[in-house]
Amino acid sequence: MSGKEIRRSMPLFPIGTVMQLTELTARQIRYYEEHQLISPARTDGNRRLFSLNDIDSLLEIKDLIDQGVNMAGIKQLFLVKEQQSNVVQQQAEKAKQELSDEQLRNLLRHELQQAGRFNRSSLRQGDMSRFFH
Amino acid sequence: MSGKEIRRSMPLFPIGTVMQLTELTARQIRYYEEHQLISPARTDGNRRLFSLNDIDSLLEIKDLIDQGVNMAGIKQLFLVKEQQSNVVQQQAEKAKQELSDEQLRNLLRHELQQAGRFNRSSLRQGDMSRFFH
DNA sequence: AAAAACATGTTAGAAAACCTAACATAGGAT
DNA sequence: ATCCTATGTTAGGTTTTCTAACATGTTTTT
């Protein structure tokens, strides 16, 4: 939960770069922040600095908007997704301590079915990979 | 030669971000550019925009300077390294068309020995990985 | 149908970040 | 003792970003 995430959440990009990367206007990006769909960091001088995670989120937002989802909908989706990944994570952790290998396999299989039924769009994530490597 | 490189050479970061990432001053970064060790892109408004490759180069420059190498030395090292990778690349390409598998294996073995003897520091490259993933 | 809400555009004024160019300087090299 | 190298510092100018406000075309609600 730290090694990888610390880096992808590192504030690196000014809004201009993000505009190009996402093809969103500054207005749109700020509006989505206003509605708490993202929370970019700030420099000492109050300029926004976006992380790779922020950009992933923005690309996802753009996608959802194209599909007619409104702010409230997107917020809910993000919430649920966060919860889900928390659940999966915590349970995986709990499982590691408490369960036998056999039991663990069963649990994971269940979780994954759940995710597949619902979390659909999370498979399209990590879109930033299109910019690097 | 295109897929990966296009992305790592994508102009993304303003100088402020690069300063933090590399712990170099703006003066240093501009000075290295002046000596053509890097060539960051520019925005329409003439602001520098650095790529991941630029940052890799800067980290390498910093390293070499710590080891007492001066501008001229670094320039030469970069030149040789670029040539080398060109040679390896071209020969690999030529080889793919002209040589048998057996011959190809021999050639690559040779090239790699060469590289190992000389290109040493290139193994420490791709340092940006420390910031992501 | 009128009013309200939503998502985005546009504008204005201010502040931050960056630019180039010039001069300053400590430490090595000649 | 002088010159060169790498970097610091300063000044004046330009670009980018900020917030806040008002404008506008679409949907929703009433």
Coordinates of C-alpha atoms (C1' of nucleotides) in Angstrom, one line a residue:
Chain A
M1 CA 0.0 0.0 0.0
S2 CA 3.0 2.3 0.2
G3 CA 5.8 1.6 -2.2
K4 CA 3.8 1.8 -5.4
E5 CA 1.1 4.3 -4.2
I6 CA 3.5 6.9 -2.9
R7 CA 5.0 7.3 -6.3
R8 CA 1.8 7.3 -8.4
S9 CA 0.4 9.9 -6.0
M10 CA 3.4 12.2 -6.3
P11 CA 2.5 15.7 -7.3
L12 CA 4.3 16.4 -10.5
F13 CA 2.3 18.1 -13.3
P14 CA 1.0 21.6 -13.7
I15 CA -2.5 22.1 -15.0
G16 CA -1.2 23.0 -18.5
T17 CA 0.4 19.6 -18.9
V18 CA -2.7 17.9 -17.6
M19 CA -4.9 19.7 -20.0
Q20 CA -2.9 18.3 -22.9
L21 CA -2.7 14.8 -21.5
T22 CA -6.4 14.6 -20.8
E23 CA -7.8 17.0 -23.4
L24 CA -9.9 18.7 -20.7
T25 CA -10.1 22.5 -20.3
A26 CA -8.7 24.1 -17.1
R27 CA -12.3 25.0 -16.3
Q28 CA -13.4 21.4 -16.4
I29 CA -10.5 20.2 -14.3
R30 CA -11.1 22.9 -11.7
Y31 CA -14.8 22.1 -11.7
Y32 CA -14.2 18.4 -11.0
E33 CA -11.9 19.4 -8.2
E34 CA -14.6 21.7 -6.8
H35 CA -16.9 18.6 -6.8
Q36 CA -14.2 16.6 -5.0
L37 CA -13.6 14.1 -7.7
I38 CA -9.9 14.9 -7.5
S39 CA -7.7 16.7 -4.9
P40 CA -4.5 17.8 -6.6
A41 CA -1.7 19.0 -4.3
R42 CA -0.7 22.7 -4.3
T43 CA 2.6 24.4 -4.5
D44 CA 3.6 26.9 -1.9
G45 CA 2.3 29.5 -4.3
N46 CA -1.1 27.8 -4.6
R47 CA -0.6 26.3 -8.1
R48 CA -2.2 22.9 -8.6
L49 CA 0.2 20.0 -9.0
F50 CA -1.3 16.8 -10.3
S51 CA -0.2 13.2 -9.8
L52 CA -0.4 10.2 -12.1
N53 CA -3.4 9.1 -10.0
D54 CA -5.1 12.4 -10.6
I55 CA -4.6 12.0 -14.3
D56 CA -6.0 8.5 -14.2
S57 CA -9.0 9.8 -12.4
L58 CA -9.5 12.6 -14.9
L59 CA -9.4 10.2 -17.8
E60 CA -11.9 8.1 -16.0
I61 CA -14.1 11.1 -15.3
K62 CA -13.9 12.1 -19.0
D63 CA -15.0 8.6 -20.0
L64 CA -17.9 8.5 -17.6
I65 CA -19.1 12.0 -18.7
D66 CA -19.0 10.8 -22.3
Q67 CA -21.3 8.1 -21.1
G68 CA -23.7 10.6 -19.6
V69 CA -22.9 10.1 -16.0
N70 CA -23.1 13.3 -13.9
M71 CA -21.0 14.6 -11.1
A72 CA -23.0 12.9 -8.4
G73 CA -22.8 9.6 -10.3
I74 CA -19.1 9.8 -10.7
K75 CA -18.6 10.6 -7.1
Q76 CA -20.6 7.6 -6.0
L77 CA -18.7 5.4 -8.4
F78 CA -15.4 6.6 -7.0
L79 CA -16.6 6.1 -3.5
V80 CA -17.8 2.6 -4.1
K81 CA -14.6 1.7 -5.9
E82 CA -12.5 3.0 -3.1
Q83 CA -14.5 1.1 -0.6
Q84 CA -14.3 -2.0 -2.6
S85 CA -10.5 -1.9 -2.9
N86 CA -10.4 -1.3 0.8
V87 CA -12.6 -4.3 1.5
V88 CA -10.6 -6.5 -0.8
Q89 CA -7.4 -5.3 0.7
Q90 CA -8.4 -5.6 4.3
Q91 CA -9.9 -8.9 3.9
A92 CA -6.8 -10.1 2.0
E93 CA -4.8 -8.9 5.0
K94 CA -7.1 -10.5 7.5
A95 CA -7.1 -13.6 5.5
K96 CA -3.4 -13.9 5.3
Q97 CA -3.2 -13.9 9.1
E98 CA -6.2 -16.1 9.9
L99 CA -7.0 -18.4 7.1
S100 CA -5.7 -21.5 5.7
D101 CA -4.6 -21.6 2.0
E102 CA -7.7 -23.4 1.1
Q103 CA -10.0 -20.9 2.8
L104 CA -8.0 -18.0 1.3
R105 CA -8.5 -19.3 -2.2
N106 CA -12.2 -19.5 -1.7
L107 CA -12.4 -16.0 -0.3
L108 CA -10.5 -14.5 -3.1
R109 CA -12.6 -16.3 -5.7
H110 CA -15.7 -14.7 -4.1
E111 CA -14.2 -11.2 -4.1
L112 CA -13.1 -11.4 -7.6
Q113 CA -16.6 -12.5 -8.8
Q114 CA -18.0 -9.6 -6.9
A115 CA -15.6 -7.2 -8.5
G116 CA -16.2 -8.6 -12.0
R117 CA -20.0 -8.1 -11.6
F118 CA -19.6 -4.5 -10.5
N119 CA -16.3 -2.9 -10.8
R120 CA -16.2 -3.3 -14.5
S121 CA -14.6 0.1 -15.4
S122 CA -11.7 -0.5 -13.0
L123 CA -10.3 -2.8 -15.6
R124 CA -9.9 0.0 -18.0
Q125 CA -7.8 1.8 -15.4
G126 CA -4.1 2.6 -15.2
D127 CA -4.6 4.4 -18.5
M128 CA -1.5 6.5 -17.8
S129 CA 0.4 3.5 -19.1
R130 CA -0.4 4.8 -22.5
F131 CA 2.0 7.8 -21.9
F132 CA 5.0 5.9 -20.6
H133 CA 7.0 2.8 -21.3
Chain B
M1 CA 12.3 2.2 -31.4
S2 CA 9.0 4.2 -31.3
G3 CA 6.5 2.9 -28.8
K4 CA 8.5 3.1 -25.7
E5 CA 10.7 6.0 -26.6
I6 CA 8.0 8.3 -27.7
R7 CA 6.5 8.3 -24.3
R8 CA 9.7 8.6 -22.2
S9 CA 10.6 11.6 -24.4
M10 CA 7.2 13.3 -23.9
P11 CA 7.6 16.8 -22.6
L12 CA 5.7 16.9 -19.3
F13 CA 7.4 18.6 -16.4
P14 CA 8.1 22.3 -15.7
I15 CA 11.5 23.2 -14.3
G16 CA 10.1 23.5 -10.7
T17 CA 9.1 19.9 -10.6
V18 CA 12.4 18.9 -12.1
M19 CA 14.3 20.9 -9.5
Q20 CA 12.5 18.9 -6.8
L21 CA 12.9 15.6 -8.5
T22 CA 16.6 16.0 -9.1
E23 CA 17.6 18.4 -6.3
L24 CA 19.3 20.6 -8.8
T25 CA 18.9 24.4 -9.0
A26 CA 17.3 26.1 -11.9
R27 CA 20.6 27.7 -12.7
Q28 CA 22.3 24.3 -12.9
I29 CA 19.7 22.8 -15.1
R30 CA 19.8 25.7 -17.5
Y31 CA 23.6 25.6 -17.5
Y32 CA 23.6 21.9 -18.5
E33 CA 21.2 22.7 -21.3
E34 CA 23.4 25.6 -22.4
H35 CA 26.1 23.0 -22.7
Q36 CA 23.8 20.7 -24.6
L37 CA 23.7 17.9 -22.2
I38 CA 19.9 18.1 -22.4
S39 CA 17.4 19.7 -24.8
P40 CA 14.1 20.1 -23.0
A41 CA 11.1 21.0 -25.2
R42 CA 9.5 24.4 -24.9
T43 CA 5.9 25.6 -24.5
D44 CA 4.4 28.1 -26.9
G45 CA 5.4 30.7 -24.3
N46 CA 9.0 29.5 -24.2
R47 CA 8.8 27.7 -20.8
R48 CA 10.9 24.5 -20.6
L49 CA 9.1 21.2 -20.5
F50 CA 11.2 18.2 -19.5
S51 CA 10.7 14.6 -20.3
L52 CA 11.4 11.5 -18.3
N53 CA 14.5 11.0 -20.4
D54 CA 15.6 14.5 -19.6
I55 CA 15.3 13.7 -15.9
D56 CA 17.2 10.5 -16.3
S57 CA 19.9 12.5 -18.0
L58 CA 20.0 15.1 -15.2
L59 CA 20.3 12.5 -12.5
E60 CA 23.1 10.9 -14.4
I61 CA 24.8 14.3 -14.8
K62 CA 24.5 15.0 -11.2
D63 CA 26.0 11.6 -10.4
L64 CA 29.0 12.3 -12.8
I65 CA 29.5 15.7 -11.4
D66 CA 29.7 14.3 -7.9
Q67 CA 32.4 12.0 -9.2
G68 CA 34.3 15.0 -10.5
V69 CA 33.6 14.8 -14.2
N70 CA 33.2 18.2 -15.9
M71 CA 30.9 19.3 -18.7
A72 CA 33.2 18.2 -21.5
G73 CA 33.6 14.8 -19.9
I74 CA 29.9 14.3 -19.5
K75 CA 29.3 15.4 -23.0
Q76 CA 31.7 12.8 -24.3
L77 CA 30.2 10.1 -22.2
F78 CA 26.8 10.9 -23.5
L79 CA 28.0 11.0 -27.1
V80 CA 29.7 7.6 -26.8
K81 CA 26.7 6.1 -25.1
E82 CA 24.4 7.3 -27.8
Q83 CA 26.7 6.0 -30.5
Q84 CA 27.0 2.7 -28.8
S85 CA 23.3 2.3 -28.5
N86 CA 23.0 3.2 -32.1
V87 CA 25.5 0.7 -33.1
V88 CA 24.0 -2.1 -31.1
Q89 CA 20.6 -1.1 -32.5
Q90 CA 21.5 -0.9 -36.1
Q91 CA 23.5 -4.0 -36.0
A92 CA 20.7 -5.8 -34.3
E93 CA 18.5 -4.6 -37.1
K94 CA 20.9 -5.6 -39.8
A95 CA 21.4 -8.9 -38.1
K96 CA 17.7 -9.7 -38.0
Q97 CA 17.6 -9.4 -41.8
E98 CA 20.8 -10.9 -42.8
L99 CA 22.0 -13.4 -40.3
S100 CA 21.1 -16.9 -39.2
D101 CA 20.0 -17.4 -35.7
E102 CA 23.3 -18.9 -34.9
Q103 CA 25.2 -15.9 -36.2
L104 CA 22.8 -13.5 -34.5
R105 CA 23.5 -15.1 -31.1
N106 CA 27.2 -14.7 -31.6
L107 CA 27.0 -11.1 -32.6
L108 CA 24.8 -10.2 -29.7
R109 CA 27.1 -11.9 -27.3
H110 CA 30.0 -9.8 -28.6
E111 CA 28.1 -6.6 -28.4
L112 CA 27.0 -7.3 -24.9
Q113 CA 30.6 -8.0 -23.8
Q114 CA 31.6 -4.7 -25.3
A115 CA 28.9 -2.9 -23.6
G116 CA 29.7 -4.5 -20.3
R117 CA 33.3 -3.5 -20.5
F118 CA 32.5 0.1 -21.2
N119 CA 28.9 1.3 -20.8
R120 CA 28.9 0.5 -17.2
S121 CA 26.9 3.5 -16.0
S122 CA 24.1 2.7 -18.4
L123 CA 23.1 0.0 -16.0
R124 CA 22.3 2.5 -13.4
Q125 CA 19.9 4.2 -15.8
G126 CA 16.2 4.3 -15.9
D127 CA 16.4 5.9 -12.4
M128 CA 13.0 7.5 -12.9
S129 CA 11.6 4.1 -11.9
R130 CA 12.4 5.3 -8.4
F131 CA 9.5 7.8 -8.7
F132 CA 6.9 5.6 -10.1
H133 CA 5.4 2.1 -9.7
Chain C
dA1 C1' -43.8 26.9 -20.2
dA2 C1' -41.1 29.0 -16.7
dA3 C1' -37.7 28.4 -13.4
dA4 C1' -33.8 26.0 -11.6
dA5 C1' -29.8 23.4 -11.9
dC6 C1' -25.8 21.7 -14.5
dA7 C1' -21.6 21.8 -17.0
dT8 C1' -18.8 24.7 -19.3
dG9 C1' -17.1 29.2 -21.6
dT10 C1' -15.2 33.8 -20.9
dT11 C1' -13.3 37.7 -18.7
dA12 C1' -10.6 40.5 -15.4
dG13 C1' -7.2 41.4 -12.1
dA14 C1' -3.7 39.5 -9.2
dA15 C1' 0.1 36.5 -8.0
dA16 C1' 3.4 32.9 -9.0
dA17 C1' 6.7 30.7 -11.9
dC18 C1' 9.7 31.1 -15.4
dC19 C1' 12.6 33.5 -18.9
dT20 C1' 17.1 35.8 -20.4
dA21 C1' 21.0 38.5 -19.5
dA22 C1' 24.3 40.3 -16.7
dC23 C1' 27.3 40.6 -13.1
dA24 C1' 29.5 38.2 -8.8
dT25 C1' 32.4 34.6 -6.8
dA26 C1' 34.8 30.5 -4.9
dG27 C1' 37.9 26.9 -6.2
dG28 C1' 40.9 24.7 -9.7
dA29 C1' 43.9 24.9 -13.4
dT30 C1' 47.6 27.4 -16.0
Chain D
dA1 C1' 48.6 36.0 -10.3
dT2 C1' 45.3 35.1 -13.8
dC3 C1' 41.9 32.6 -16.2
dC4 C1' 38.3 29.3 -16.4
dT5 C1' 34.4 26.6 -14.5
dA6 C1' 30.3 26.0 -12.3
dT7 C1' 27.1 28.1 -9.7
dG8 C1' 24.8 32.1 -7.1
dT9 C1' 22.2 36.3 -7.4
dT10 C1' 19.6 40.0 -9.2
dA11 C1' 16.7 42.7 -12.3
dG12 C1' 13.1 43.4 -15.5
dG13 C1' 9.9 41.2 -18.5
dT14 C1' 6.6 37.5 -20.0
dT15 C1' 3.7 33.4 -19.3
dT16 C1' 0.9 30.6 -16.6
dT17 C1' -2.1 29.9 -13.2
dC18 C1' -5.3 31.5 -9.6
dT19 C1' -10.1 32.9 -7.9
dA20 C1' -14.3 35.1 -8.6
dA21 C1' -17.8 36.6 -11.3
dC22 C1' -20.9 36.6 -14.9
dA23 C1' -22.7 34.3 -19.4
dT24 C1' -24.9 30.5 -21.9
dG25 C1' -26.8 26.3 -23.8
dT26 C1' -29.0 21.9 -22.0
dT27 C1' -31.5 19.2 -19.1
dT28 C1' -34.7 18.7 -15.1
dT29 C1' -38.2 20.2 -12.1
dT30 C1' -42.0 22.6 -10.9

